[in-house]
Coordinates of C-alpha atoms in Angstrom, one line a residue:
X1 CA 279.7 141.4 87.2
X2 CA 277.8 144.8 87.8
X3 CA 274.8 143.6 89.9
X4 CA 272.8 146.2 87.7
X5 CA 273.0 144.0 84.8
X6 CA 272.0 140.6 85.8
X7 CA 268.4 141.0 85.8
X8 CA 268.7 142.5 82.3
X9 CA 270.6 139.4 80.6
X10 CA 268.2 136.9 82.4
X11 CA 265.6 138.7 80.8
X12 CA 266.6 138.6 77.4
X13 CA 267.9 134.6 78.1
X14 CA 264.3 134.0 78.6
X15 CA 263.1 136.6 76.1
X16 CA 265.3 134.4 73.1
X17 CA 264.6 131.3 74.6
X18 CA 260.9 131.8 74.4
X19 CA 261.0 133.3 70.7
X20 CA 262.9 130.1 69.7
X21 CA 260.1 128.5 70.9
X22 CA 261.5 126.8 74.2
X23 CA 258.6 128.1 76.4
X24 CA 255.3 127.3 77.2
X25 CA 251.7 129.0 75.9
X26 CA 251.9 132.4 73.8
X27 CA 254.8 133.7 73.6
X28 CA 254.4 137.6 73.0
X29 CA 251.7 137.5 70.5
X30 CA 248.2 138.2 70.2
X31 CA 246.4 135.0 70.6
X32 CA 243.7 135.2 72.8
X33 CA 243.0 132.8 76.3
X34 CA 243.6 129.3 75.9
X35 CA 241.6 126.0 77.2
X36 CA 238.2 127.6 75.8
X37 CA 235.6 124.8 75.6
X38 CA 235.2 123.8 71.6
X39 CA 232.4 125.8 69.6
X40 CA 231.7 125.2 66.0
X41 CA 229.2 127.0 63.8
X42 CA 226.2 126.6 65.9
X43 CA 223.7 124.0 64.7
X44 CA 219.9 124.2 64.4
X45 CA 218.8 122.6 67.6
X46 CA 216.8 119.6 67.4
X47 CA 213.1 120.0 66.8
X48 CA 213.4 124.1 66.0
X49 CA 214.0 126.3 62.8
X50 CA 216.1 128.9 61.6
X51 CA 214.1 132.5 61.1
X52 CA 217.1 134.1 59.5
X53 CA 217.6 138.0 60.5
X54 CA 215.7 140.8 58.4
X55 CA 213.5 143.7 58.4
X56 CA 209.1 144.0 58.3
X57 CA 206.5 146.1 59.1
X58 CA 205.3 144.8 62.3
X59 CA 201.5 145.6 63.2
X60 CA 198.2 145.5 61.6
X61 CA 198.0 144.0 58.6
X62 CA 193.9 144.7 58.4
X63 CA 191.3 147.2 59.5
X64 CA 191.4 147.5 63.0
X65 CA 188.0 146.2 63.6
X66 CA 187.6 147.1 67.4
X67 CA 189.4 150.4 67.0
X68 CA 191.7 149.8 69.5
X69 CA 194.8 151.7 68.0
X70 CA 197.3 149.1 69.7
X71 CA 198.5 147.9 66.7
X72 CA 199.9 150.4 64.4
X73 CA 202.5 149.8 61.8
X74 CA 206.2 150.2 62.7
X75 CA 209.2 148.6 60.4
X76 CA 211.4 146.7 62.4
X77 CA 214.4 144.9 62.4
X78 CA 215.1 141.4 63.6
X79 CA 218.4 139.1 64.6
X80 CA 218.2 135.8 63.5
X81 CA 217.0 133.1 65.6
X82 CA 215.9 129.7 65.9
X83 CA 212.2 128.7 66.3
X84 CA 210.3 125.5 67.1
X85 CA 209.0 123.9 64.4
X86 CA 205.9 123.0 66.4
X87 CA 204.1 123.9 69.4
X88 CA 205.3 122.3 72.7
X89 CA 203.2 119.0 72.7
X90 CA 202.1 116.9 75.6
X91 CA 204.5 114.4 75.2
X92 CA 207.2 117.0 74.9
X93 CA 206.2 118.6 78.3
X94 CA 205.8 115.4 79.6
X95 CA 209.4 114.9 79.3
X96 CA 210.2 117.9 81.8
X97 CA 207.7 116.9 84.6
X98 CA 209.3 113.3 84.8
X99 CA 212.8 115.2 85.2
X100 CA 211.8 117.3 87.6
X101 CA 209.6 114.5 89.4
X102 CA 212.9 112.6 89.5
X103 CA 215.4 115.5 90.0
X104 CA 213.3 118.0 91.8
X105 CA 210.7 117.6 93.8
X106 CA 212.3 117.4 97.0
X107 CA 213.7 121.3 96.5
X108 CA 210.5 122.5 94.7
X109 CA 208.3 120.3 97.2
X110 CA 205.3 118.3 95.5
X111 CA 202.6 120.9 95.6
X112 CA 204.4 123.2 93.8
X113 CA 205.0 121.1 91.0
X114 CA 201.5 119.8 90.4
X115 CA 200.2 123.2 90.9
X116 CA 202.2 125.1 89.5
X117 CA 204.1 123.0 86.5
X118 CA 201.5 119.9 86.2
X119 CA 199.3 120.8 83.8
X120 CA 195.5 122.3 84.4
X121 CA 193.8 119.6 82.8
X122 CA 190.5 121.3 84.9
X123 CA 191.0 124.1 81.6
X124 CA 188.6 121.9 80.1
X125 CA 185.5 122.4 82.0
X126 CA 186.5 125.5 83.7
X127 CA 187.0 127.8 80.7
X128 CA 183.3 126.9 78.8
X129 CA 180.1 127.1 80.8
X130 CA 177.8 124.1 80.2
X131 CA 180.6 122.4 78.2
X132 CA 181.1 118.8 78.1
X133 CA 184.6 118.7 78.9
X134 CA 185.2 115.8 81.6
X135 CA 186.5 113.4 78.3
X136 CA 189.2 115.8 77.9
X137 CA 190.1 116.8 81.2
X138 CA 190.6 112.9 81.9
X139 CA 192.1 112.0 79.0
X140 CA 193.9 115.0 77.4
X141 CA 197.4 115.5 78.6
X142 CA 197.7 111.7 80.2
X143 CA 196.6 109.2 77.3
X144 CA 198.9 108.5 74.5
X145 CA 196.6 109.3 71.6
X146 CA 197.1 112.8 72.8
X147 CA 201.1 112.8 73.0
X148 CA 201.3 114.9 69.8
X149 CA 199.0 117.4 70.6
X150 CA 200.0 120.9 71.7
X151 CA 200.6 121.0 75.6
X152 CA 197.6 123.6 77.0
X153 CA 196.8 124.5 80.7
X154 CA 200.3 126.2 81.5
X155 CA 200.5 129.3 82.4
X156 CA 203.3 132.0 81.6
X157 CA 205.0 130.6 84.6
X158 CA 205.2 127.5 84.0
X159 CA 206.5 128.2 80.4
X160 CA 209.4 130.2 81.6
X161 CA 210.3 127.3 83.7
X162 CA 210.2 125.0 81.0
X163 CA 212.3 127.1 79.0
X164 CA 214.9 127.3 82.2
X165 CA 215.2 123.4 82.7
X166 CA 215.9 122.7 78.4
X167 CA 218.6 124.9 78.7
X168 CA 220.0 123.1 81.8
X169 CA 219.2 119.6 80.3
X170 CA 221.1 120.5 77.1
X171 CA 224.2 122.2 78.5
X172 CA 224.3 119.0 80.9
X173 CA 224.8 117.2 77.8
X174 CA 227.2 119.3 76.0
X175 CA 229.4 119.6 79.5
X176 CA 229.1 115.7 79.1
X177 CA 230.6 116.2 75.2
X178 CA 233.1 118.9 76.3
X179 CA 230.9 121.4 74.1
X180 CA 230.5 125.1 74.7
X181 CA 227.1 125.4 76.0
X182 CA 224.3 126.3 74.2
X183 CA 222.2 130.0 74.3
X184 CA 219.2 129.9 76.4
X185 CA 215.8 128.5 75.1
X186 CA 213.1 130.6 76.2
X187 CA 209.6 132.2 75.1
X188 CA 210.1 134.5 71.7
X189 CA 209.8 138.1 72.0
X190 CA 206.4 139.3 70.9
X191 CA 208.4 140.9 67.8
X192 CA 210.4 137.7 66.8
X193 CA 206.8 136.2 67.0
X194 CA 205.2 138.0 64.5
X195 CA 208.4 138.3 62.0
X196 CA 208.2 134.3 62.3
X197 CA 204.3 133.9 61.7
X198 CA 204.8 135.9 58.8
X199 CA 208.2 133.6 57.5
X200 CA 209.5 136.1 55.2
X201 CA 205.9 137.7 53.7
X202 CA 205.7 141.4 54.8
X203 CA 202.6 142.3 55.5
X204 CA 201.2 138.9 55.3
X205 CA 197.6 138.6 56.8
X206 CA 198.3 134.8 57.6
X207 CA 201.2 132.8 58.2
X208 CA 200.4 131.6 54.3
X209 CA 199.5 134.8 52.8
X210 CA 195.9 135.6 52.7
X211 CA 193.6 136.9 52.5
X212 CA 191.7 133.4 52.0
X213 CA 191.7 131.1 54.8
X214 CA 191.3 127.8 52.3
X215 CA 194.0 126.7 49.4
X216 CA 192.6 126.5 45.6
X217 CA 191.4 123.0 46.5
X218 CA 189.2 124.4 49.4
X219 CA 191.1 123.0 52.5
X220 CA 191.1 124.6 55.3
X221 CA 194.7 126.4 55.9
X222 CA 194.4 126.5 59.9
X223 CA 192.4 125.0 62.7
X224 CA 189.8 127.3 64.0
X225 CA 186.7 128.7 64.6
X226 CA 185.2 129.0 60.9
X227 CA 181.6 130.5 60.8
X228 CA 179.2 130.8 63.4
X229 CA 180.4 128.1 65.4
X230 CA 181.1 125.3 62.4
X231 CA 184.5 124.2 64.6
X232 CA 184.4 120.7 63.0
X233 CA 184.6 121.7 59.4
X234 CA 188.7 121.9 59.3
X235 CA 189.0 118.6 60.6
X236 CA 189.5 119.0 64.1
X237 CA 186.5 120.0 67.2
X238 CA 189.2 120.8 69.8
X239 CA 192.9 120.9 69.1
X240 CA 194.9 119.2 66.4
X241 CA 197.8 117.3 66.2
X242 CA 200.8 119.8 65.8
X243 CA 201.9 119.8 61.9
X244 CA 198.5 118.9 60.9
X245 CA 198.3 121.6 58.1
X246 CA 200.6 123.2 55.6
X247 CA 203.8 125.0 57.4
X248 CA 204.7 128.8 56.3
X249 CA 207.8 129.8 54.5
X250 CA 210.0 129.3 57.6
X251 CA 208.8 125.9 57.7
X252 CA 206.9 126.6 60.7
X253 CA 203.9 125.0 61.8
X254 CA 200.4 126.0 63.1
X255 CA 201.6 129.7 63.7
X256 CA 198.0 130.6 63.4
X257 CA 195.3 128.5 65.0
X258 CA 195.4 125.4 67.4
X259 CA 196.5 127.1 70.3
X260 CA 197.3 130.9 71.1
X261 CA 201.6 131.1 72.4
X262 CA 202.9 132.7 74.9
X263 CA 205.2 135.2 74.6
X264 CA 208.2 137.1 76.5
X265 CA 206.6 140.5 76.9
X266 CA 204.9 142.3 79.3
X267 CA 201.2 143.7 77.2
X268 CA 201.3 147.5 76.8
X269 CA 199.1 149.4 74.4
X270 CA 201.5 151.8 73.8
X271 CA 203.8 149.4 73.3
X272 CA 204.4 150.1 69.1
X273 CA 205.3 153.9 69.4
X274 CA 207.5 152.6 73.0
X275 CA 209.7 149.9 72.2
X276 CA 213.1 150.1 70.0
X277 CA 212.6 149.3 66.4
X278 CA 215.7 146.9 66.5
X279 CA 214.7 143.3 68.6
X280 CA 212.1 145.5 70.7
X281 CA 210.6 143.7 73.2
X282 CA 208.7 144.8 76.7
X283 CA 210.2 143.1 79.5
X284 CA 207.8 144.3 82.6
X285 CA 207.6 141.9 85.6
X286 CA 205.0 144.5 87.2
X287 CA 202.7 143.9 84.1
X288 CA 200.4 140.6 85.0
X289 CA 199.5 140.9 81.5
X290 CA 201.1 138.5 79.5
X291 CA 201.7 138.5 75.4
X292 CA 199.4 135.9 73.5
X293 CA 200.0 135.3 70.0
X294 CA 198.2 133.4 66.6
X295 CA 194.9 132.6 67.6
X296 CA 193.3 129.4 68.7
X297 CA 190.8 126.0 67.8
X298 CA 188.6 128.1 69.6
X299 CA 188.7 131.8 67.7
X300 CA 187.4 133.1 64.7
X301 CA 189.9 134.2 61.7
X302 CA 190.2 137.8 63.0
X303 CA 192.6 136.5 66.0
X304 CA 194.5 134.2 63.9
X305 CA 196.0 137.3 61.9
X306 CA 200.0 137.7 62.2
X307 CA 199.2 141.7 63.6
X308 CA 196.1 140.9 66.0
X309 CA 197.4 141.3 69.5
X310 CA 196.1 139.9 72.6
X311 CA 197.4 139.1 76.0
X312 CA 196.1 137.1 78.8
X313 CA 196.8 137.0 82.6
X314 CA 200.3 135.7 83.7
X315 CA 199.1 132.9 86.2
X316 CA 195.9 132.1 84.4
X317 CA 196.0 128.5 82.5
X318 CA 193.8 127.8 79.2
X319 CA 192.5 125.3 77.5
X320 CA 193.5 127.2 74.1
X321 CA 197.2 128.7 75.0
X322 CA 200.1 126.5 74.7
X323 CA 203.6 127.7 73.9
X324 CA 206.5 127.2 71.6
X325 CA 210.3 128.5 72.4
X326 CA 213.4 130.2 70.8
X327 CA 216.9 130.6 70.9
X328 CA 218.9 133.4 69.4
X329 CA 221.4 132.7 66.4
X330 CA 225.4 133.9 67.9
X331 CA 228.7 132.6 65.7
X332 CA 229.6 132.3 62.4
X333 CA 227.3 130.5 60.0
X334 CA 224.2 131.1 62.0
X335 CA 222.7 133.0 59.3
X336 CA 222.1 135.8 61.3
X337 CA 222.8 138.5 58.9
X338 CA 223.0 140.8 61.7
X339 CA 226.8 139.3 62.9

């Protein structure tokens, strides 16, 4: 036989052997790699929301009482993504320093953990001059009656870090479950912030609407600083528990009031006329000037307004900024109308 045509006939053997379905893995077609871990329509992770994709006018909602002009109105559009339902609570965070306690602290090293991840609870008497605050800073973060408060005295640091280990703790589980692993948790975009806070109501003063700050039967709607100084009057001196009053649209809870949240983004003034209208956000790790969002136990109603921007210093702990996280929406059936 002509030496020419061997390789020729051993590769059409193989050719109608394979089509006849005598080989192994695709044979010729289209069908993308195999052995990809399992991923079905991705689930609302425990303890968060979904804040379905869509398009608002992010920005004031109100006069601009200081005339700052950092706040002007600009429509954006958002991608879907998945909120806590509540703010990060003690017991929540407690959770993450006993892993890292156990897991941890011999790479970290001990100091950096209790200075740097432990809670301030010295935010109590620190942030108020001539304030009685030893009862909380003793009690606050370590005594059960507190476990379902919001977590304060972390910086934006710490936050991030938090963020970084639930990621790891859950995709150690789903490795475990031979699960695709799930998108990162971390701190919400200043933009996905406010589109959350205002769960669906463009141009919503408050989380429930406005412009009143009680309901018809003359509760108050949010814990904060009503008056000149009546803090008491909605229930609650200092913080509350988290859920305590009437979620928005979203289902969310205490998106103005109780504590201020962190955010991703770097604060820039010039940040509205800047950014992308489509998922902006301000990403700036030379900016020590950190996002703050909603408003605190502590403010009066003008900070607790879905377009009032503030910011406070990266490494500086509070007794009135806690943090809740988020998790962008990817696959089908994640509502993200934006797929």
């Amino acid at each position: 036989m002509n030496k020419f045509l061997v390789l020729p006939l051993v590769a059409l053997t193989a050719l109608f052997l394979g089509g006849c379905g005598f080989g192994k893995g695709p044979q010729g077609d289209l069908v993308g790699a195999e052995d990809r871990p399992e991923f079905n329509p991705q689930e609302v992770p425990f303890g968060m929301v979904p804040c379905p994709g869509g398009t608002f006018h992010m920005g004031q909602t109100d006069q601009d009482i200081s005339a700052s002009m950092v706040n002007m109105n600009k429509q954006v559009t958002i991608a879907g993504f998945y909120m806590d339902e509540t703010e990060i609570t003690n017991n929540e965070y407690r959770q993450f320093m006993n892993a890292i306690r156990q897991d941890s602290i011999d790479v970290l090293g001990e100091e950096y953990v209790m200075t740097e991840l432990y809670p301030d609870t010295t935010v109590w008497v620190r942030d108020f001059t001539y304030h009685m605050g030893d009862p909380l800073m003793e009690y606050y973060y370590t005594h059960p009656a507190f476990d379902d408060y919001p977590v304060v005295g972390v910086d934006w640091f710490a936050a991030k870090y938090f963020c970084n280990w639930r990621t790891k703790n859950k995709n150690a589980a789903n490795a475990e479950a031979g699960l695709a692993p799930t998108p990162n948790f971390r701190l919400p975009s200043e933009a996905e912030w406010e589109y959350a806070a205002r769960g669906g109501r463009d141009l919503a003063t408050y989380p429930w609407g406005g412009p009143y700050l009680r309901n018809s039967k003359g509760c108050m709607l949010a814990n904060f600083k009503p008056g000149r100084g009546d803090y008491a009057s909605d229930g609650y001196a200092y913080t509350s528990p988290v859920g305590a009053f009437f979620p928005n649209d979203f289902g969310l809870y205490d998106m103005s009031g109780n504590v201020s949240e962190w955010c991703d983004d770097a604060y820039m003034e010039a940040s509205v006329p800047v950014v992308w209208d489509m998922n902006p956000t301000n990403p700036d790790d030379n900016e020590p000037r950190k996002v703050v969002r909603g408003g605190s136990w502590k403010d009066i109603a003008y900070f607790l307004e879905t377009g009032t921007r503030n910011f406070e210093y990266q490494d500086s702990a509070r007794s009135y900024i806690g943090f809740r996280t988020a998790m962008i929406q990817i696959g089908m059936g994640s509502n993200n109308r934006l797929n």
